[in-house]
mmCIF file of C-alpha atoms in Angstrom:
data_model
loop_
_atom_site.group_PDB
_atom_site.id
_atom_site.type_symbol
_atom_site.label_atom_id
_atom_site.label_comp_id
_atom_site.label_asym_id
_atom_site.label_seq_id
_atom_site.Cartn_x
_atom_site.Cartn_y
_atom_site.Cartn_z
ATOM 1 C CA MET A 664 44.084 -29.235 -8.082
ATOM 2 C CA ASN A 665 44.987 -31.320 -11.169
ATOM 3 C CA ARG A 666 46.492 -30.091 -14.427
ATOM 4 C CA LYS A 667 43.133 -29.804 -16.185
ATOM 5 C CA GLN A 668 41.606 -27.738 -13.384
ATOM 6 C CA LEU A 669 44.652 -25.461 -13.277
ATOM 7 C CA THR A 670 44.393 -24.885 -17.034
ATOM 8 C CA LEU A 671 40.713 -23.936 -16.724
ATOM 9 C CA VAL A 672 41.499 -21.464 -13.920
ATOM 10 C CA VAL A 673 44.246 -19.802 -16.014
ATOM 11 C CA LEU A 674 41.971 -19.551 -19.059
ATOM 12 C CA LEU A 675 39.169 -18.079 -16.958
ATOM 13 C CA GLY A 676 41.593 -15.501 -15.556
ATOM 14 C CA LEU A 677 42.683 -14.500 -19.054
ATOM 15 C CA VAL A 678 39.066 -14.112 -20.184
ATOM 16 C CA LEU A 679 38.098 -12.002 -17.180
ATOM 17 C CA GLY A 680 41.234 -9.906 -17.521
ATOM 18 C CA GLY A 681 40.524 -9.237 -21.186
ATOM 19 C CA LEU A 682 36.922 -8.335 -20.401
ATOM 20 C CA GLY A 683 38.018 -5.918 -17.696
ATOM 21 C CA LEU A 684 40.523 -4.237 -20.043
ATOM 22 C CA TRP A 685 37.871 -3.873 -22.741
ATOM 23 C CA MET A 686 35.361 -2.333 -20.313
ATOM 24 C CA SER A 687 37.920 0.118 -18.901
ATOM 25 C CA ARG A 688 38.851 1.262 -22.419
ATOM 26 C CA ARG A 689 35.191 1.543 -23.362
ATOM 27 C CA ASP A 690 34.449 3.658 -20.272
ATOM 28 C CA ALA A 691 37.428 5.899 -20.965
ATOM 29 C CA ALA A 692 36.201 6.384 -24.520
ATOM 30 C CA THR A 693 32.928 7.881 -23.319
ATOM 31 C CA TYR A 694 34.789 11.011 -22.179
ATOM 32 C CA GLN A 695 37.067 13.235 -24.205
ATOM 33 C CA THR A 696 40.072 13.350 -21.915
ATOM 34 C CA THR A 697 41.105 16.885 -22.802
ATOM 35 C CA GLY A 698 41.761 20.098 -20.944
ATOM 36 C CA PRO A 699 43.767 21.069 -17.865
ATOM 37 C CA GLY A 700 43.495 19.420 -14.448
ATOM 38 C CA LEU A 701 42.579 15.940 -15.673
ATOM 39 C CA GLY A 702 42.579 13.424 -12.843
ATOM 40 C CA GLN A 703 42.961 16.205 -10.266
ATOM 41 C CA LYS A 704 40.480 16.950 -7.484
ATOM 42 C CA LEU A 705 37.885 19.535 -8.454
ATOM 43 C CA LEU A 706 37.698 20.876 -4.875
ATOM 44 C CA PRO A 707 41.142 20.130 -3.404
ATOM 45 C CA GLU A 708 40.505 22.146 -0.234
ATOM 46 C CA PHE A 709 36.861 21.214 0.323
ATOM 47 C CA PRO A 710 36.178 21.539 4.107
ATOM 48 C CA ILE A 711 34.233 18.326 4.540
ATOM 49 C CA TYR A 712 34.019 18.683 8.347
ATOM 50 C CA ASP A 713 33.563 22.465 8.660
ATOM 51 C CA GLY A 714 30.231 22.916 6.918
ATOM 52 C CA ALA A 715 27.214 23.986 8.966
ATOM 53 C CA LEU A 716 24.782 24.755 6.127
ATOM 54 C CA ILE A 717 24.143 23.300 2.669
ATOM 55 C CA ARG A 718 21.895 25.435 0.472
ATOM 56 C CA ILE A 719 20.489 23.920 -2.730
ATOM 57 C CA GLN A 720 18.889 26.234 -5.315
ATOM 58 C CA GLN A 721 17.143 25.066 -8.475
ATOM 59 C CA GLY A 722 15.003 27.389 -10.566
ATOM 60 C CA THR A 723 13.082 29.443 -8.013
ATOM 61 C CA ASN A 724 13.121 26.694 -5.359
ATOM 62 C CA GLU A 725 15.515 26.583 -2.420
ATOM 63 C CA LEU A 726 16.346 24.141 0.366
ATOM 64 C CA SER A 727 18.635 24.475 3.390
ATOM 65 C CA ILE A 728 20.124 21.608 5.370
ATOM 66 C CA VAL A 729 21.666 22.846 8.619
ATOM 67 C CA ARG A 730 23.907 21.133 11.134
ATOM 68 C CA ASP A 731 22.943 21.258 14.803
ATOM 69 C CA GLN A 732 25.957 19.888 16.682
ATOM 70 C CA GLU A 733 26.313 16.415 15.116
ATOM 71 C CA THR A 734 22.835 16.261 13.538
ATOM 72 C CA TRP A 735 21.865 17.561 10.118
ATOM 73 C CA LYS A 736 18.315 18.930 9.897
ATOM 74 C CA VAL A 737 16.017 20.084 7.084
ATOM 75 C CA LYS A 738 15.123 23.737 7.646
ATOM 76 C CA GLU A 739 12.082 23.647 5.342
ATOM 77 C CA ARG A 740 10.685 20.745 7.330
ATOM 78 C CA TYR A 741 10.672 22.398 10.726
ATOM 79 C CA GLN A 742 14.203 21.198 11.611
ATOM 80 C CA TYR A 743 13.285 17.540 11.228
ATOM 81 C CA PRO A 744 16.421 15.316 11.151
ATOM 82 C CA ALA A 745 17.953 14.859 7.715
ATOM 83 C CA ASN A 746 19.184 11.578 6.297
ATOM 84 C CA PHE A 747 22.732 11.526 7.647
ATOM 85 C CA THR A 748 23.812 8.871 5.151
ATOM 86 C CA GLU A 749 22.602 10.920 2.166
ATOM 87 C CA VAL A 750 24.240 14.116 3.412
ATOM 88 C CA GLY A 751 27.494 12.373 4.339
ATOM 89 C CA ASP A 752 27.641 10.548 1.006
ATOM 90 C CA PHE A 753 27.156 13.820 -0.884
ATOM 91 C CA LEU A 754 29.935 15.558 1.063
ATOM 92 C CA ARG A 755 32.309 12.632 0.623
ATOM 93 C CA LYS A 756 31.737 12.545 -3.143
ATOM 94 C CA LEU A 757 32.437 16.279 -3.414
ATOM 95 C CA TRP A 758 35.635 15.930 -1.399
ATOM 96 C CA ASP A 759 36.857 13.107 -3.661
ATOM 97 C CA LEU A 760 35.551 14.515 -6.956
ATOM 98 C CA LYS A 761 38.042 14.310 -9.853
ATOM 99 C CA VAL A 762 38.025 16.025 -13.236
ATOM 100 C CA VAL A 763 37.710 13.707 -16.251
ATOM 101 C CA GLN A 764 37.335 16.472 -18.837
ATOM 102 C CA SER A 765 37.585 20.254 -18.715
ATOM 103 C CA GLU A 766 36.624 23.024 -21.112
ATOM 104 C CA PRO A 767 37.212 26.794 -20.988
ATOM 105 C CA ILE A 768 33.836 28.469 -21.166
ATOM 106 C CA GLY A 769 32.692 32.048 -21.677
ATOM 107 C CA GLU A 770 29.530 33.769 -20.498
ATOM 108 C CA SER A 771 27.821 33.171 -23.824
ATOM 109 C CA GLN A 772 28.424 29.419 -23.567
ATOM 110 C CA LEU A 773 27.041 28.839 -20.057
ATOM 111 C CA ALA A 774 23.537 28.117 -21.350
ATOM 112 C CA ARG A 775 24.854 25.327 -23.598
ATOM 113 C CA LEU A 776 26.007 23.361 -20.527
ATOM 114 C CA GLN A 777 23.062 24.530 -18.372
ATOM 115 C CA LEU A 778 25.389 26.462 -16.067
ATOM 116 C CA LEU A 779 23.486 29.735 -15.785
ATOM 117 C CA GLU A 780 22.710 31.013 -12.294
ATOM 118 C CA PRO A 781 19.419 29.613 -10.886
ATOM 119 C CA GLY A 782 16.315 31.582 -11.740
ATOM 120 C CA PRO A 783 12.990 31.418 -13.559
ATOM 121 C CA GLY A 784 14.625 31.006 -16.981
ATOM 122 C CA THR A 785 15.840 27.925 -18.848
ATOM 123 C CA ASN A 786 19.258 26.244 -18.969
ATOM 124 C CA THR A 787 19.946 27.139 -15.358
ATOM 125 C CA ALA A 788 22.124 25.152 -12.990
ATOM 126 C CA THR A 789 21.485 23.615 -9.602
ATOM 127 C CA LYS A 790 23.512 25.782 -7.234
ATOM 128 C CA VAL A 791 24.982 24.334 -4.037
ATOM 129 C CA THR A 792 26.457 26.658 -1.418
ATOM 130 C CA PHE A 793 28.359 25.566 1.701
ATOM 131 C CA GLN A 794 28.681 27.815 4.755
ATOM 132 C CA ASP A 795 30.288 27.478 8.172
ATOM 133 C CA ALA A 796 28.640 28.180 11.526
ATOM 134 C CA SER A 797 29.421 31.920 11.261
ATOM 135 C CA GLY A 798 27.688 32.194 7.877
ATOM 136 C CA LYS A 799 30.902 32.446 5.873
ATOM 137 C CA THR A 800 30.705 30.873 2.410
ATOM 138 C CA LEU A 801 33.189 28.017 2.105
ATOM 139 C CA ASN A 802 32.402 26.792 -1.411
ATOM 140 C CA THR A 803 29.918 27.345 -4.212
ATOM 141 C CA LEU A 804 29.251 24.854 -6.973
ATOM 142 C CA LEU A 805 27.018 24.890 -10.057
ATOM 143 C CA LEU A 806 25.681 21.510 -11.248
ATOM 144 C CA GLY A 807 24.881 21.712 -14.933
ATOM 145 C CA LYS A 808 24.022 19.447 -17.833
ATOM 146 C CA SER A 809 24.203 15.674 -17.436
ATOM 147 C CA HIS A 810 26.615 13.670 -19.568
ATOM 148 C CA GLN A 811 24.848 10.819 -21.349
ATOM 149 C CA ARG A 812 26.502 7.506 -22.157
ATOM 150 C CA ARG A 813 25.190 5.814 -25.244
ATOM 151 C CA SER A 814 23.670 2.401 -24.716
ATOM 152 C CA ASP A 815 25.226 -0.566 -26.504
ATOM 153 C CA ASP A 816 21.693 -1.718 -27.230
ATOM 154 C CA ALA A 817 20.189 0.414 -29.984
ATOM 155 C CA ALA A 818 16.732 -0.940 -29.129
ATOM 156 C CA SER A 819 16.981 0.010 -25.454
ATOM 157 C CA PRO A 820 13.609 1.134 -23.990
ATOM 158 C CA PHE A 821 15.423 3.744 -21.884
ATOM 159 C CA GLY A 822 16.110 6.100 -24.740
ATOM 160 C CA GLY A 823 19.467 4.751 -25.864
ATOM 161 C CA GLY A 824 21.600 5.980 -22.954
ATOM 162 C CA TYR A 825 21.871 7.024 -19.325
ATOM 163 C CA ALA A 826 23.571 9.691 -17.229
ATOM 164 C CA ASP A 827 27.112 8.773 -16.220
ATOM 165 C CA GLY A 828 28.465 12.215 -15.376
ATOM 166 C CA ARG A 829 27.739 15.925 -15.125
ATOM 167 C CA TRP A 830 29.208 19.278 -16.061
ATOM 168 C CA LEU A 831 30.156 21.381 -13.024
ATOM 169 C CA LEU A 832 31.429 24.893 -12.569
ATOM 170 C CA VAL A 833 33.189 26.443 -9.602
ATOM 171 C CA PRO A 834 32.368 30.153 -9.956
ATOM 172 C CA ALA A 835 35.487 32.298 -9.965
ATOM 173 C CA ALA A 836 35.578 35.819 -8.611
ATOM 174 C CA GLN A 837 37.546 36.915 -11.661
ATOM 175 C CA GLY A 838 39.405 35.476 -14.603
ATOM 176 C CA PRO A 839 38.314 32.823 -17.156
ATOM 177 C CA LYS A 840 35.873 30.069 -16.221
ATOM 178 C CA THR A 841 36.505 26.382 -16.743
ATOM 179 C CA ALA A 842 33.681 23.821 -16.832
ATOM 180 C CA ALA A 843 34.605 20.405 -15.519
ATOM 181 C CA LEU A 844 33.052 17.078 -16.390
ATOM 182 C CA VAL A 845 32.984 14.580 -13.490
ATOM 183 C CA SER A 846 31.882 10.950 -13.320
ATOM 184 C CA GLU A 847 29.103 11.618 -10.776
ATOM 185 C CA SER A 848 25.606 12.478 -12.058
ATOM 186 C CA PHE A 849 24.290 13.939 -8.746
ATOM 187 C CA SER A 850 20.764 13.239 -10.010
ATOM 188 C CA GLN A 851 19.354 13.205 -6.470
ATOM 189 C CA ILE A 852 20.611 16.674 -5.518
ATOM 190 C CA GLU A 853 17.334 18.591 -5.617
ATOM 191 C CA PRO A 854 15.622 21.148 -3.358
ATOM 192 C CA LYS A 855 12.865 18.683 -2.394
ATOM 193 C CA PRO A 856 12.540 18.595 1.416
ATOM 194 C CA ASP A 857 10.863 15.174 1.720
ATOM 195 C CA ARG A 858 13.695 13.509 -0.221
ATOM 196 C CA TRP A 859 16.289 14.629 2.380
ATOM 197 C CA LEU A 860 14.362 13.532 5.486
ATOM 198 C CA ASN A 861 15.615 10.714 7.684
ATOM 199 C CA LYS A 862 13.001 8.052 6.946
ATOM 200 C CA ASP A 863 13.989 5.774 9.844
ATOM 201 C CA PHE A 864 10.782 5.030 11.745
ATOM 202 C CA PHE A 865 9.294 2.884 14.479
ATOM 203 C CA LYS A 866 8.689 -0.810 13.915
ATOM 204 C CA VAL A 867 6.027 -2.968 15.564
ATOM 205 C CA GLU A 868 7.182 -6.543 16.193
ATOM 206 C CA LYS A 869 5.578 -9.667 17.672
ATOM 207 C CA ILE A 870 2.022 -8.346 17.856
ATOM 208 C CA LYS A 871 -0.070 -9.660 20.724
ATOM 209 C CA SER A 872 -3.235 -7.587 20.290
ATOM 210 C CA VAL A 873 -4.650 -4.738 18.214
ATOM 211 C CA GLU A 874 -7.582 -2.658 19.429
ATOM 212 C CA VAL A 875 -9.111 -0.050 17.118
ATOM 213 C CA THR A 876 -11.607 2.529 18.317
ATOM 214 C CA HIS A 877 -13.588 4.287 15.602
ATOM 215 C CA ALA A 878 -15.772 7.367 16.014
ATOM 216 C CA GLN A 879 -18.758 5.068 15.435
ATOM 217 C CA ALA A 880 -18.613 2.619 18.341
ATOM 218 C CA THR A 881 -20.181 -0.264 16.375
ATOM 219 C CA ASN A 882 -17.252 -0.168 13.950
ATOM 220 C CA SER A 883 -14.648 -0.729 16.686
ATOM 221 C CA TRP A 884 -12.908 -4.067 17.255
ATOM 222 C CA ARG A 885 -10.130 -5.911 19.058
ATOM 223 C CA ILE A 886 -8.119 -8.800 17.661
ATOM 224 C CA TYR A 887 -5.595 -10.804 19.661
ATOM 225 C CA ARG A 888 -3.488 -13.946 19.689
ATOM 226 C CA GLU A 889 -2.722 -16.044 22.769
ATOM 227 C CA THR A 890 0.769 -17.122 21.735
ATOM 228 C CA GLU A 891 3.443 -15.584 19.549
ATOM 229 C CA GLY A 892 2.642 -16.524 15.963
ATOM 230 C CA GLY A 893 -0.663 -18.067 17.084
ATOM 231 C CA GLU A 894 -4.084 -17.818 15.471
ATOM 232 C CA LEU A 895 -5.784 -14.427 15.431
ATOM 233 C CA LYS A 896 -9.055 -14.235 17.355
ATOM 234 C CA LEU A 897 -11.836 -11.685 17.678
ATOM 235 C CA ALA A 898 -12.425 -10.431 21.195
ATOM 236 C CA ASP A 899 -16.019 -10.513 22.490
ATOM 237 C CA PRO A 900 -17.696 -11.776 19.321
ATOM 238 C CA LYS A 901 -21.474 -11.550 19.037
ATOM 239 C CA LEU A 902 -23.516 -14.691 18.402
ATOM 240 C CA ASP A 903 -23.617 -14.174 14.637
ATOM 241 C CA GLU A 904 -19.997 -13.032 14.295
ATOM 242 C CA LYS A 905 -17.080 -15.119 13.075
ATOM 243 C CA LEU A 906 -13.651 -13.742 12.259
ATOM 244 C CA ASP A 907 -12.471 -14.247 8.685
ATOM 245 C CA THR A 908 -8.786 -15.046 9.232
ATOM 246 C CA SER A 909 -7.876 -14.180 5.634
ATOM 247 C CA LYS A 910 -9.371 -10.704 6.020
ATOM 248 C CA ALA A 911 -7.766 -10.262 9.438
ATOM 249 C CA SER A 912 -4.279 -11.498 8.513
ATOM 250 C CA PRO A 913 -2.927 -7.997 7.650
ATOM 251 C CA VAL A 914 -3.764 -6.927 11.207
ATOM 252 C CA GLY A 915 -1.268 -9.465 12.543
ATOM 253 C CA ASN A 916 1.564 -7.656 10.759
ATOM 254 C CA VAL A 917 0.345 -4.078 10.772
ATOM 255 C CA LEU A 918 3.049 -1.379 11.072
ATOM 256 C CA SER A 919 5.731 -4.049 10.953
ATOM 257 C CA TRP A 920 7.741 -1.871 8.586
ATOM 258 C CA PRO A 921 5.997 1.514 8.228
ATOM 259 C CA SER A 922 7.383 4.469 6.311
ATOM 260 C CA PHE A 923 6.157 8.038 6.286
ATOM 261 C CA VAL A 924 5.739 10.289 3.251
ATOM 262 C CA ASP A 925 6.356 13.649 4.911
ATOM 263 C CA VAL A 926 6.117 15.577 8.170
ATOM 264 C CA VAL A 927 3.487 18.187 8.966
ATOM 265 C CA ALA A 928 3.902 21.673 10.423
ATOM 266 C CA PRO A 929 3.905 21.385 14.244
ATOM 267 C CA ASP A 930 1.671 24.439 14.610
ATOM 268 C CA LEU A 931 -1.252 22.997 12.631
ATOM 269 C CA LYS A 932 -4.440 22.865 14.679
ATOM 270 C CA PRO A 933 -5.902 19.410 15.467
ATOM 271 C CA GLU A 934 -9.085 20.501 13.687
ATOM 272 C CA ASP A 935 -7.086 20.909 10.493
ATOM 273 C CA THR A 936 -5.545 17.435 10.677
ATOM 274 C CA GLY A 937 -8.540 15.556 12.065
ATOM 275 C CA LEU A 938 -6.543 14.563 15.142
ATOM 276 C CA ASN A 939 -9.081 16.205 17.410
ATOM 277 C CA ALA A 940 -11.363 13.205 16.739
ATOM 278 C CA PRO A 941 -9.025 10.482 15.478
ATOM 279 C CA THR A 942 -9.311 6.786 14.894
ATOM 280 C CA VAL A 943 -7.215 5.308 17.725
ATOM 281 C CA ALA A 944 -5.308 2.029 17.496
ATOM 282 C CA LYS A 945 -3.657 0.460 20.554
ATOM 283 C CA ILE A 946 -1.131 -2.255 19.796
ATOM 284 C CA GLU A 947 0.500 -4.507 22.388
ATOM 285 C CA THR A 948 3.448 -6.797 21.646
ATOM 286 C CA PHE A 949 4.826 -9.916 23.320
ATOM 287 C CA ASP A 950 8.019 -7.935 24.068
ATOM 288 C CA GLY A 951 6.118 -5.547 26.315
ATOM 289 C CA PHE A 952 5.862 -2.597 23.915
ATOM 290 C CA GLN A 953 2.631 -0.596 23.718
ATOM 291 C CA TYR A 954 1.912 1.636 20.726
ATOM 292 C CA THR A 955 -0.913 4.155 20.520
ATOM 293 C CA ALA A 956 -1.510 5.349 16.973
ATOM 294 C CA ARG A 957 -3.814 8.281 16.195
ATOM 295 C CA ILE A 958 -5.091 8.552 12.631
ATOM 296 C CA GLY A 959 -6.640 11.786 11.374
ATOM 297 C CA ASN A 960 -7.899 13.185 8.090
ATOM 298 C CA LYS A 961 -6.936 11.972 4.644
ATOM 299 C CA THR A 962 -5.214 14.340 2.218
ATOM 300 C CA THR A 963 -5.933 14.644 -1.500
ATOM 301 C CA ASN A 964 -2.997 12.281 -2.156
ATOM 302 C CA ASP A 965 -4.479 9.430 -0.087
ATOM 303 C CA ASN A 966 -2.125 10.087 2.836
ATOM 304 C CA TYR A 967 -3.310 10.236 6.439
ATOM 305 C CA HIS A 968 -2.264 12.493 9.297
ATOM 306 C CA PHE A 969 -0.665 10.249 11.888
ATOM 307 C CA GLN A 970 0.798 10.444 15.394
ATOM 308 C CA ILE A 971 2.441 7.718 17.484
ATOM 309 C CA GLN A 972 3.085 7.247 21.195
ATOM 310 C CA VAL A 973 5.290 4.465 22.536
ATOM 311 C CA ALA A 974 5.669 2.899 25.981
ATOM 312 C CA ALA A 975 7.153 -0.376 27.208
ATOM 313 C CA ASN A 976 7.126 -2.647 30.237
ATOM 314 C CA LEU A 977 10.529 -4.265 29.865
ATOM 315 C CA VAL A 978 11.661 -7.209 31.938
ATOM 316 C CA LYS A 979 14.765 -5.992 33.779
ATOM 317 C CA GLU A 980 15.801 -9.245 35.472
ATOM 318 C CA ARG A 981 16.198 -12.691 33.994
ATOM 319 C CA ALA A 982 14.376 -15.470 35.816
ATOM 320 C CA ALA A 983 16.891 -18.321 35.902
ATOM 321 C CA PRO A 984 15.495 -21.850 36.382
ATOM 322 C CA ALA A 985 16.546 -23.703 39.512
ATOM 323 C CA ASP A 986 18.331 -26.439 37.567
ATOM 324 C CA GLU A 987 20.322 -24.043 35.365
ATOM 325 C CA LYS A 988 23.889 -25.181 34.845
ATOM 326 C CA PRO A 989 26.682 -22.793 35.896
ATOM 327 C CA GLU A 990 28.285 -22.936 32.454
ATOM 328 C CA ASP A 991 24.983 -21.741 30.906
ATOM 329 C CA LYS A 992 24.358 -18.885 33.348
ATOM 330 C CA GLU A 993 27.076 -16.563 32.061
ATOM 331 C CA ARG A 994 26.038 -17.021 28.441
ATOM 332 C CA LEU A 995 22.322 -16.571 29.125
ATOM 333 C CA ASP A 996 22.907 -13.538 31.351
ATOM 334 C CA LYS A 997 24.958 -11.932 28.583
ATOM 335 C CA GLU A 998 22.302 -12.642 25.952
ATOM 336 C CA PHE A 999 19.567 -11.244 28.214
ATOM 337 C CA LYS A 1000 21.572 -8.087 28.900
ATOM 338 C CA GLU A 1001 22.217 -7.519 25.198
ATOM 339 C CA LYS A 1002 18.538 -8.006 24.354
ATOM 340 C CA LEU A 1003 17.483 -5.588 27.110
ATOM 341 C CA GLY A 1004 19.970 -2.999 25.859
ATOM 342 C CA LYS A 1005 18.542 -3.222 22.333
ATOM 343 C CA GLN A 1006 14.996 -2.890 23.670
ATOM 344 C CA GLU A 1007 15.893 0.197 25.702
ATOM 345 C CA GLU A 1008 17.594 1.777 22.679
ATOM 346 C CA LYS A 1009 14.558 0.948 20.525
ATOM 347 C CA LEU A 1010 12.240 2.568 23.073
ATOM 348 C CA LYS A 1011 14.376 5.720 23.236
ATOM 349 C CA GLN A 1012 14.528 6.016 19.456
ATOM 350 C CA GLU A 1013 10.829 5.401 18.895
ATOM 351 C CA LYS A 1014 9.759 7.894 21.573
ATOM 352 C CA SER A 1015 11.625 10.585 19.600
ATOM 353 C CA TYR A 1016 8.834 10.437 16.999
ATOM 354 C CA GLU A 1017 6.118 11.389 19.489
ATOM 355 C CA PRO A 1018 6.299 15.204 19.041
ATOM 356 C CA TRP A 1019 5.742 14.971 15.291
ATOM 357 C CA THR A 1020 2.727 14.642 13.023
ATOM 358 C CA PHE A 1021 3.462 12.537 9.947
ATOM 359 C CA LEU A 1022 1.773 11.776 6.659
ATOM 360 C CA LEU A 1023 1.457 8.025 6.077
ATOM 361 C CA SER A 1024 0.178 6.363 2.938
ATOM 362 C CA LYS A 1025 -3.133 4.520 3.070
ATOM 363 C CA TYR A 1026 -1.256 1.327 2.248
ATOM 364 C CA SER A 1027 0.771 1.544 5.480
ATOM 365 C CA ILE A 1028 -2.256 1.764 7.778
ATOM 366 C CA ASP A 1029 -5.042 0.214 5.734
ATOM 367 C CA ALA A 1030 -5.493 -2.656 8.213
ATOM 368 C CA LEU A 1031 -6.264 -0.135 10.980
ATOM 369 C CA LEU A 1032 -8.901 1.681 8.920
ATOM 370 C CA LYS A 1033 -11.181 -1.341 8.565
ATOM 371 C CA ASP A 1034 -14.594 -1.412 10.203
ATOM 372 C CA ARG A 1035 -15.646 -4.387 12.309
ATOM 373 C CA LYS A 1036 -17.844 -5.830 9.532
ATOM 374 C CA ASP A 1037 -14.868 -5.815 7.154
ATOM 375 C CA LEU A 1038 -13.142 -8.477 9.285
ATOM 376 C CA LEU A 1039 -16.056 -10.882 9.611
ATOM 377 C CA ALA A 1040 -16.853 -13.989 7.593
ATOM 378 C CA THR A 1041 -19.923 -13.795 5.370
ATOM 379 C CA GLU A 1042 -22.122 -16.868 5.734
ATOM 380 C CA LYS A 1043 -24.681 -18.066 3.182
ATOM 381 C CA LYS A 1044 -28.305 -17.926 4.183
ATOM 382 C CA GLU A 1045 -30.092 -21.229 4.766
ATOM 383 C CA GLY A 1046 -32.024 -22.550 1.789
ATOM 384 C CA THR A 1047 -29.808 -20.939 -0.815
ATOM 385 C CA SER A 1048 -28.292 -23.121 -3.495
ATOM 386 C CA ASP A 1049 -25.680 -22.709 -6.171
ATOM 387 C CA ALA A 1050 -27.815 -24.749 -8.644
ATOM 388 C CA LYS A 1051 -29.283 -22.676 -11.469
ATOM 389 C CA SER A 1052 -33.033 -22.516 -11.954
ATOM 390 C CA PRO A 1053 -34.578 -23.203 -15.370
ATOM 391 C CA ASP A 1054 -35.007 -19.476 -15.785
ATOM 392 C CA ASP A 1055 -31.223 -19.090 -15.526
ATOM 393 C CA GLN A 1056 -30.511 -21.487 -18.442
ATOM 394 C CA PRO A 1057 -29.056 -19.920 -21.569
ATOM 395 C CA PRO A 1058 -31.491 -19.217 -24.414
ATOM 396 C CA ASP A 1059 -29.992 -21.872 -26.719
ATOM 397 C CA SER A 1060 -31.186 -24.623 -24.339
ATOM 398 C CA ILE A 1061 -34.825 -23.759 -25.047
ATOM 399 C CA VAL A 1062 -36.396 -25.787 -27.904
ATOM 400 C CA ASN A 1063 -38.262 -23.731 -30.489
ATOM 401 C CA PRO A 1064 -41.099 -25.865 -31.948
ATOM 402 C CA LEU A 1065 -41.130 -23.780 -35.139
ATOM 403 C CA LEU A 1066 -37.552 -24.782 -36.029
ATOM 404 C CA PRO A 1067 -36.522 -28.130 -37.618
ATOM 405 C CA ALA A 1068 -35.440 -30.761 -35.167
ATOM 406 C CA THR A 1069 -31.730 -31.103 -34.505
ATOM 407 C CA ASP A 1070 -29.848 -34.353 -34.954
ATOM 408 C CA ASP A 1071 -30.130 -35.035 -31.231
ATOM 409 C CA GLU A 1072 -33.894 -34.500 -31.326
ATOM 410 C CA ASP A 1073 -34.235 -36.792 -34.377
ATOM 411 C CA ALA A 1074 -32.369 -39.506 -32.506
ATOM 412 C CA GLU A 1075 -34.702 -39.194 -29.536
ATOM 413 C CA ASP A 1076 -37.757 -39.409 -31.771
ATOM 414 C CA ALA A 1077 -36.287 -42.486 -33.459
ATOM 415 C CA ASP A 1078 -35.824 -44.152 -30.076
ATOM 416 C CA GLU A 1079 -39.458 -43.543 -29.202
ATOM 417 C CA GLU A 1080 -40.729 -44.985 -32.525
ATOM 418 C CA ASP A 1081 -38.336 -47.960 -32.702
ATOM 419 C CA PRO A 1082 -39.911 -50.997 -31.023
ATOM 420 C CA ASP A 1083 -36.454 -52.445 -30.475
ATOM 421 C CA SER A 1084 -35.555 -49.558 -28.223
ATOM 422 C CA GLY A 1085 -37.700 -50.927 -25.403
ATOM 423 C CA GLY A 1086 -40.633 -48.571 -25.799
ATOM 424 C CA GLU A 1087 -44.170 -49.639 -26.242
#
């Protein structure tokens, strides 16, 4: 590095350092650093590993997330697994939560910071209660009004600011109350069951064939490809049928990354979900996986009742070529074993979705809802032409004999009368 380059690096460091100092001072200025306990943990003895139930109350709504051994589950969604990352992140933030501002607060001031107990009224808090396996309450927390940071851009389309913190209250059995402002907004902590569900789902890869059976047999179809990534073809086409590859292309990637909207009560009757007479899609992959999807009725929100079954014929032994070199065998055997292990884990995980009925958006399964005719090319009938007939000409192309001749018409008449133009 020469002297000039070194000078540039030093200058850049000074600029970045000054920018960082300015931003830190600006951020500190957004809070009034007053009151007791500043910089201290809000919940110094929060039992991050002892909780067995998290209850969230907001208004008149309530949600419970319960721990079953090492798995968190959503009680209001029939004990479906909760998003472990979301739950763990919430608990970690609470354990590490620090006070950036505190304010003594009386009963008459709770409404101002939206820290009233949950209920049908206004200015109420979101209440979070933590219990252990015996039902003993470990902690209770009220999440109140958000703290808004003013935007530097006065013309911001987002209302001139955004939430960068929230007022919290740890209810005390007796004595004065102190509201604490923290730097977490906790905007996602709501008693909405679908938002806490584990949205991990199955994934179809390397599609070999897709066969869809509709209630009306003439609407059914099967599309396949002979090689991985090869051209899609229609199985058993009729004489007048030709697959439109542009229309069929979504089929080649269907359910490659599906996501569900919600789960359905396990005790719903098949007649209520339409799964007593479903549209059935059978998908086979080049990796040996077989998926059977059952699609039922559509809800008012354009979501479909959906069930999935998964099976696989996995290759357990690697077929080594006769001329394989010894130095390659160990590496290839290891790679094959690792791939097989991942496939077996994938099969185990995806079979865990079989007992459930899900709601999937129309977008996720639209390619499987198509009728046979929707995948076929439309050919023009013989004798048709794109040329317009005289009747199709615009009105201004028709000459009105009652109107004076245009310049073009005068020129034509002059050509006819001029003997030099070649006319008789």
